[in-house]
Amino acid sequence: MDLDFAQLRTLAAVLDEGTFDGAAAVLRITPSAVSQRIKALEQQVGQVLVRRTRPVTATGPGEAIMRLARQVARLEQDTAEALGITASADNYVTVPLVVNADSMSTWMLRALARMPQHHRALFELLREDEFHSTSLLRDGTAMAAVTSVPDPVQGCTSENLGAMRYHAMASVDFAAHWFPDGMTTAALREAPMLTFDRKDDLQNRFLRRHTRSRFDPPRNYVPGAREFVDAARLGLGWGMLPEPMLDLALGGDADLVQLAPDEPFDVPLYWQRWRLESPVLDALTEVVRRTAREVLRPSVA
């Protein structure tokens, strides 16, 4: 298949911007030219690549071509760097990464700040639950992901980073009111629970392990990592709080208590990235690996 690089760039721009007009503005061509390039690409591969909706979305074949488009863009940037071509604002390549909220709030930004400047890397952080993040790798939206899925997506590598440890916690007053006799099953059925969003299953998994039963307690949804900790401190509910944030949450006072101090909950995290020889992805992997090692606990098989 002899695909045109300009057409690949155009497909990526259309899917990134969500409209043909947006892609035209980014590429500095007319919307008509964008449409012609997409049609030509579809004719060459013999399949429809995008759904003409708002926003524009990729079909199954479009996702495959999108992955190729991003890989070509990454290789173009790496080649320019190897040739010593001076970077400008126009030839930065943004690396899209999928990161769960707790990793983003505790260590990922520190890792990205360690990237060597000569790579001229920019990043687009896509927040997604750690058990659902691989879908964005699979459809070509992201080049790498922090995930709890160990099996590599096709075309990717996977390595263990360690485990994020969580503790069941609540405010002192909340614990005294709802759990005077400890985290009993009866109390857990009634006590309000904090949940990040409707994909978040962490609290439910702790409940199943702790009580050996399934039930649906009342819950508050708080979709922000630091806001989630604040909600626990303010008594909106109990929740599983990440260990690296506990010192910040406690703030030197006794606002929070551990409800099950002998039952920490470890969530293994993995780094999945494209199986692509790329100095930028290699450097990114190294800083992610090094920073995760400083924050996460070693995973136990």
Short mmCIF file of C-alpha atoms in Angstrom, two decimals:
data_model
loop_
_atom_site.label_atom_id
_atom_site.label_comp_id
_atom_site.label_asym_id
_atom_site.label_seq_id
_atom_site.Cartn_x
_atom_site.Cartn_y
_atom_site.Cartn_z
CA MET A 1 0.00 0.00 0.00
CA ASP A 2 1.59 3.27 -1.14
CA LEU A 3 -0.11 5.88 1.02
CA ASP A 4 0.41 9.61 0.65
CA PHE A 5 1.89 11.28 3.74
CA ALA A 6 -0.15 14.45 3.24
CA GLN A 7 -3.34 12.41 3.20
CA LEU A 8 -2.30 10.64 6.40
CA ARG A 9 -1.64 13.98 8.09
CA THR A 10 -5.01 15.21 6.90
CA LEU A 11 -6.83 12.19 8.35
CA ALA A 12 -5.11 12.71 11.71
CA ALA A 13 -6.04 16.41 11.69
CA VAL A 14 -9.69 15.67 10.87
CA LEU A 15 -10.00 13.16 13.70
CA ASP A 16 -8.07 15.33 16.16
CA GLU A 17 -10.09 18.48 15.39
CA GLY A 18 -13.43 16.73 14.92
CA THR A 19 -14.39 18.69 11.79
CA PHE A 20 -13.11 19.23 8.25
CA ASP A 21 -13.08 22.99 8.86
CA GLY A 22 -10.95 22.56 11.98
CA ALA A 23 -8.51 20.35 10.12
CA ALA A 24 -8.32 22.91 7.31
CA ALA A 25 -7.40 25.65 9.80
CA VAL A 26 -4.66 23.52 11.38
CA LEU A 27 -3.22 22.42 8.01
CA ARG A 28 -3.66 25.89 6.45
CA ILE A 29 -5.54 24.55 3.45
CA THR A 30 -9.16 24.87 2.36
CA PRO A 31 -11.95 22.61 3.68
CA SER A 32 -12.43 21.48 0.08
CA ALA A 33 -8.81 20.31 -0.07
CA VAL A 34 -9.30 18.41 3.20
CA SER A 35 -12.36 16.68 1.78
CA GLN A 36 -10.54 15.78 -1.43
CA ARG A 37 -7.59 14.27 0.45
CA ILE A 38 -9.86 12.15 2.66
CA LYS A 39 -11.85 10.93 -0.35
CA ALA A 40 -8.64 10.07 -2.21
CA LEU A 41 -7.34 8.14 0.79
CA GLU A 42 -10.62 6.24 1.12
CA GLN A 43 -10.58 5.39 -2.57
CA GLN A 44 -7.02 4.10 -2.31
CA VAL A 45 -7.73 1.77 0.62
CA GLY A 46 -11.20 0.92 -0.71
CA GLN A 47 -12.98 1.59 2.59
CA VAL A 48 -14.77 4.40 4.40
CA LEU A 49 -12.38 5.81 7.00
CA VAL A 50 -14.44 8.48 8.76
CA ARG A 51 -18.06 8.98 9.73
CA ARG A 52 -19.21 12.41 8.59
CA THR A 53 -20.77 13.24 11.97
CA ARG A 54 -20.13 16.04 14.44
CA PRO A 55 -17.55 15.40 15.66
CA VAL A 56 -16.08 13.32 12.87
CA THR A 57 -15.21 9.82 14.13
CA ALA A 58 -13.11 7.00 12.72
CA THR A 59 -14.51 3.75 11.39
CA GLY A 60 -12.71 0.50 12.19
CA PRO A 61 -10.47 0.79 9.11
CA GLY A 62 -10.04 4.49 9.92
CA GLU A 63 -8.65 3.61 13.35
CA ALA A 64 -6.03 1.38 11.72
CA ILE A 65 -4.99 4.12 9.29
CA MET A 66 -5.00 6.65 12.15
CA ARG A 67 -2.48 4.55 14.05
CA LEU A 68 -0.27 4.51 10.95
CA ALA A 69 -0.67 8.28 10.53
CA ARG A 70 0.51 8.94 14.08
CA GLN A 71 3.42 6.53 13.72
CA VAL A 72 4.51 8.18 10.48
CA ALA A 73 4.37 11.61 12.15
CA ARG A 74 6.47 10.29 15.03
CA LEU A 75 9.04 8.79 12.63
CA GLU A 76 9.21 12.05 10.64
CA GLN A 77 10.03 13.97 13.80
CA ASP A 78 12.63 11.41 14.90
CA THR A 79 14.29 11.55 11.46
CA ALA A 80 14.43 15.34 11.55
CA GLU A 81 16.05 15.17 14.98
CA ALA A 82 18.61 12.61 13.77
CA LEU A 83 19.48 14.84 10.81
CA GLY A 84 19.96 17.84 13.08
CA ILE A 85 17.18 19.82 11.48
CA THR A 86 16.36 22.79 13.69
CA ALA A 87 12.98 22.46 15.34
CA SER A 88 10.40 25.19 15.04
CA ALA A 89 6.90 25.69 16.35
CA ASP A 90 5.59 24.01 13.21
CA ASN A 91 7.46 20.74 13.59
CA TYR A 92 6.79 19.92 17.21
CA VAL A 93 4.99 16.59 17.45
CA THR A 94 2.54 16.16 20.29
CA VAL A 95 2.62 12.79 22.05
CA PRO A 96 -0.88 11.79 23.26
CA LEU A 97 -0.78 9.80 26.51
CA VAL A 98 -3.56 8.06 28.42
CA VAL A 99 -3.16 8.46 32.19
CA ASN A 100 -5.47 7.64 35.08
CA ALA A 101 -6.36 10.55 37.36
CA ASP A 102 -4.41 9.37 40.41
CA SER A 103 -1.19 8.86 38.43
CA MET A 104 -1.64 12.25 36.82
CA SER A 105 -2.03 13.89 40.23
CA THR A 106 0.84 12.10 41.95
CA TRP A 107 3.72 11.34 39.58
CA MET A 108 3.13 11.60 35.82
CA LEU A 109 3.64 15.36 35.54
CA ARG A 110 6.95 14.97 37.39
CA ALA A 111 7.97 12.33 34.86
CA LEU A 112 7.09 14.54 31.89
CA ALA A 113 9.06 17.43 33.39
CA ARG A 114 12.15 15.20 33.25
CA MET A 115 11.99 14.76 29.48
CA PRO A 116 15.21 15.99 27.85
CA GLN A 117 14.51 19.32 26.17
CA HIS A 118 16.27 18.43 22.92
CA HIS A 119 13.43 16.04 22.03
CA ARG A 120 11.10 19.05 21.66
CA ALA A 121 8.24 16.90 22.94
CA LEU A 122 4.78 18.22 23.69
CA PHE A 123 2.14 16.13 25.43
CA GLU A 124 -1.61 15.72 25.30
CA LEU A 125 -2.77 14.02 28.50
CA LEU A 126 -5.96 12.04 28.09
CA ARG A 127 -7.55 11.11 31.41
CA GLU A 128 -9.11 7.66 31.53
CA ASP A 129 -9.75 4.98 34.13
CA GLU A 130 -6.79 2.61 34.35
CA PHE A 131 -8.95 -0.39 33.43
CA HIS A 132 -10.33 1.29 30.28
CA SER A 133 -7.28 3.14 28.93
CA THR A 134 -6.16 0.56 26.38
CA SER A 135 -9.11 1.37 24.11
CA LEU A 136 -7.40 4.68 23.26
CA LEU A 137 -4.22 2.82 22.33
CA ARG A 138 -6.18 0.39 20.20
CA ASP A 139 -7.94 3.08 18.16
CA GLY A 140 -4.76 5.11 17.57
CA THR A 141 -5.75 8.06 19.77
CA ALA A 142 -2.76 7.58 22.08
CA MET A 143 0.85 6.48 21.66
CA ALA A 144 1.27 5.24 25.23
CA ALA A 145 -0.80 4.58 28.33
CA VAL A 146 -0.63 3.98 32.05
CA THR A 147 -3.01 1.08 32.46
CA SER A 148 -3.95 -1.81 34.74
CA VAL A 149 -4.22 -4.13 31.73
CA PRO A 150 -1.03 -6.22 31.53
CA ASP A 151 -1.63 -7.82 28.12
CA PRO A 152 -0.20 -5.56 25.40
CA VAL A 153 -2.48 -4.11 22.77
CA GLN A 154 -1.56 -5.32 19.29
CA GLY A 155 1.46 -3.36 18.11
CA CYS A 156 2.43 -2.29 21.65
CA THR A 157 4.81 -3.41 24.39
CA SER A 158 3.87 -3.68 28.07
CA GLU A 159 5.97 -3.44 31.22
CA ASN A 160 5.09 -3.37 34.90
CA LEU A 161 5.63 -0.02 36.64
CA GLY A 162 4.65 -1.03 40.16
CA ALA A 163 1.45 -0.75 42.16
CA MET A 164 -0.55 2.22 43.41
CA ARG A 165 -1.58 1.45 46.99
CA TYR A 166 -4.99 2.62 48.22
CA HIS A 167 -6.50 2.80 51.71
CA ALA A 168 -10.17 2.89 52.71
CA MET A 169 -10.52 6.25 54.47
CA ALA A 170 -13.06 8.73 55.75
CA SER A 171 -13.26 11.78 57.97
CA VAL A 172 -13.16 11.29 61.72
CA ASP A 173 -16.77 12.39 62.15
CA PHE A 174 -17.99 10.25 59.23
CA ALA A 175 -16.29 7.16 60.64
CA ALA A 176 -17.70 7.77 64.11
CA HIS A 177 -21.24 8.18 62.73
CA TRP A 178 -21.36 5.38 60.14
CA PHE A 179 -18.82 2.88 61.45
CA PRO A 180 -19.01 2.89 65.26
CA ASP A 181 -18.43 -0.87 65.20
CA GLY A 182 -16.00 -0.87 62.29
CA MET A 183 -16.54 -1.56 58.57
CA THR A 184 -19.26 -4.12 59.01
CA THR A 185 -21.26 -5.31 56.02
CA ALA A 186 -24.44 -3.83 57.49
CA ALA A 187 -22.79 -0.41 57.91
CA LEU A 188 -21.27 -0.49 54.42
CA ARG A 189 -24.68 -1.10 52.88
CA GLU A 190 -25.91 2.20 54.33
CA ALA A 191 -22.86 4.49 54.46
CA PRO A 192 -22.43 6.88 51.50
CA MET A 193 -19.51 5.88 49.29
CA LEU A 194 -17.33 8.07 47.07
CA THR A 195 -16.84 7.07 43.44
CA PHE A 196 -14.73 8.89 40.86
CA ASP A 197 -17.14 8.31 37.97
CA ARG A 198 -19.34 5.55 36.56
CA LYS A 199 -16.32 3.64 35.24
CA ASP A 200 -14.65 3.59 38.65
CA ASP A 201 -14.90 0.11 40.15
CA LEU A 202 -12.19 0.42 42.81
CA GLN A 203 -14.49 0.86 45.80
CA ASN A 204 -16.71 -1.98 44.61
CA ARG A 205 -13.71 -4.30 44.27
CA PHE A 206 -12.60 -3.44 47.81
CA LEU A 207 -16.13 -4.11 49.08
CA ARG A 208 -16.24 -7.52 47.42
CA ARG A 209 -12.91 -8.48 48.96
CA HIS A 210 -13.79 -7.07 52.39
CA THR A 211 -17.35 -8.43 52.69
CA ARG A 212 -17.33 -11.39 50.25
CA SER A 213 -20.64 -10.08 48.91
CA ARG A 214 -22.04 -7.72 46.28
CA PHE A 215 -24.33 -4.77 46.98
CA ASP A 216 -24.87 -1.20 45.83
CA PRO A 217 -24.44 1.41 48.58
CA PRO A 218 -25.46 5.05 48.15
CA ARG A 219 -22.70 7.02 46.48
CA ASN A 220 -21.43 10.47 45.56
CA TYR A 221 -19.60 10.88 42.23
CA VAL A 222 -16.56 13.16 42.46
CA PRO A 223 -14.53 13.16 39.18
CA GLY A 224 -11.32 14.81 40.32
CA ALA A 225 -8.37 13.22 42.13
CA ARG A 226 -7.74 16.00 44.66
CA GLU A 227 -11.44 16.81 44.88
CA PHE A 228 -12.06 13.15 45.71
CA VAL A 229 -9.68 13.40 48.69
CA ASP A 230 -11.29 16.68 49.75
CA ALA A 231 -14.73 15.06 49.60
CA ALA A 232 -13.53 12.38 52.01
CA ARG A 233 -12.07 14.98 54.35
CA LEU A 234 -15.34 16.92 54.30
CA GLY A 235 -17.42 13.86 55.20
CA LEU A 236 -19.25 13.30 51.92
CA GLY A 237 -18.43 9.60 52.05
CA TRP A 238 -15.72 7.00 52.44
CA GLY A 239 -13.43 6.08 49.58
CA MET A 240 -10.19 4.43 48.48
CA LEU A 241 -7.48 7.09 48.64
CA PRO A 242 -4.10 6.73 46.91
CA GLU A 243 -1.22 6.42 49.34
CA PRO A 244 1.00 9.01 47.59
CA MET A 245 -1.67 11.67 48.26
CA LEU A 246 -2.31 10.89 51.91
CA ASP A 247 0.25 13.28 53.36
CA LEU A 248 -1.25 16.08 51.28
CA ALA A 249 -4.75 15.07 52.32
CA LEU A 250 -3.95 14.90 56.02
CA GLY A 251 -2.23 18.26 55.97
CA GLY A 252 -0.71 17.53 59.36
CA ASP A 253 -4.10 17.16 61.08
CA ALA A 254 -6.33 14.25 61.99
CA ASP A 255 -9.14 14.87 59.48
CA LEU A 256 -8.89 11.40 57.96
CA VAL A 257 -8.76 7.94 59.49
CA GLN A 258 -8.06 4.56 57.96
CA LEU A 259 -11.13 2.36 58.14
CA ALA A 260 -9.34 -0.92 57.43
CA PRO A 261 -5.66 -0.33 58.24
CA ASP A 262 -4.77 -3.99 57.72
CA GLU A 263 -6.36 -4.14 54.27
CA PRO A 264 -4.48 -1.93 51.81
CA PHE A 265 -5.55 -2.37 48.21
CA ASP A 266 -2.84 -2.47 45.54
CA VAL A 267 -3.61 -1.71 41.88
CA PRO A 268 -0.82 -2.83 39.51
CA LEU A 269 0.05 -0.31 36.80
CA TYR A 270 1.62 -1.03 33.43
CA TRP A 271 3.22 1.14 30.77
CA GLN A 272 2.03 0.26 27.29
CA ARG A 273 3.55 2.04 24.30
CA TRP A 274 3.78 1.59 20.57
CA ARG A 275 6.33 -1.00 19.49
CA LEU A 276 8.17 1.61 17.47
CA GLU A 277 11.86 2.53 17.42
CA SER A 278 11.61 6.15 18.48
CA PRO A 279 14.10 8.23 20.52
CA VAL A 280 11.21 10.27 21.95
CA LEU A 281 9.19 7.25 23.05
CA ASP A 282 12.35 5.62 24.40
CA ALA A 283 13.21 8.72 26.43
CA LEU A 284 9.62 9.03 27.63
CA THR A 285 9.61 5.40 28.72
CA GLU A 286 12.79 5.92 30.71
CA VAL A 287 11.50 8.95 32.66
CA VAL A 288 8.15 7.26 33.28
CA ARG A 289 9.89 4.10 34.51
CA ARG A 290 12.25 6.05 36.79
CA THR A 291 9.57 8.29 38.31
CA ALA A 292 7.09 5.47 38.85
CA ARG A 293 9.80 3.56 40.72
CA GLU A 294 10.08 6.49 43.16
CA VAL A 295 6.35 6.66 43.92
CA LEU A 296 4.75 3.25 43.37
CA ARG A 297 5.18 0.12 45.43
CA PRO A 298 6.73 -2.96 43.84
CA SER A 299 4.05 -5.20 42.36
CA VAL A 300 3.68 -8.60 43.95
CA ALA A 301 2.98 -11.40 41.50
#
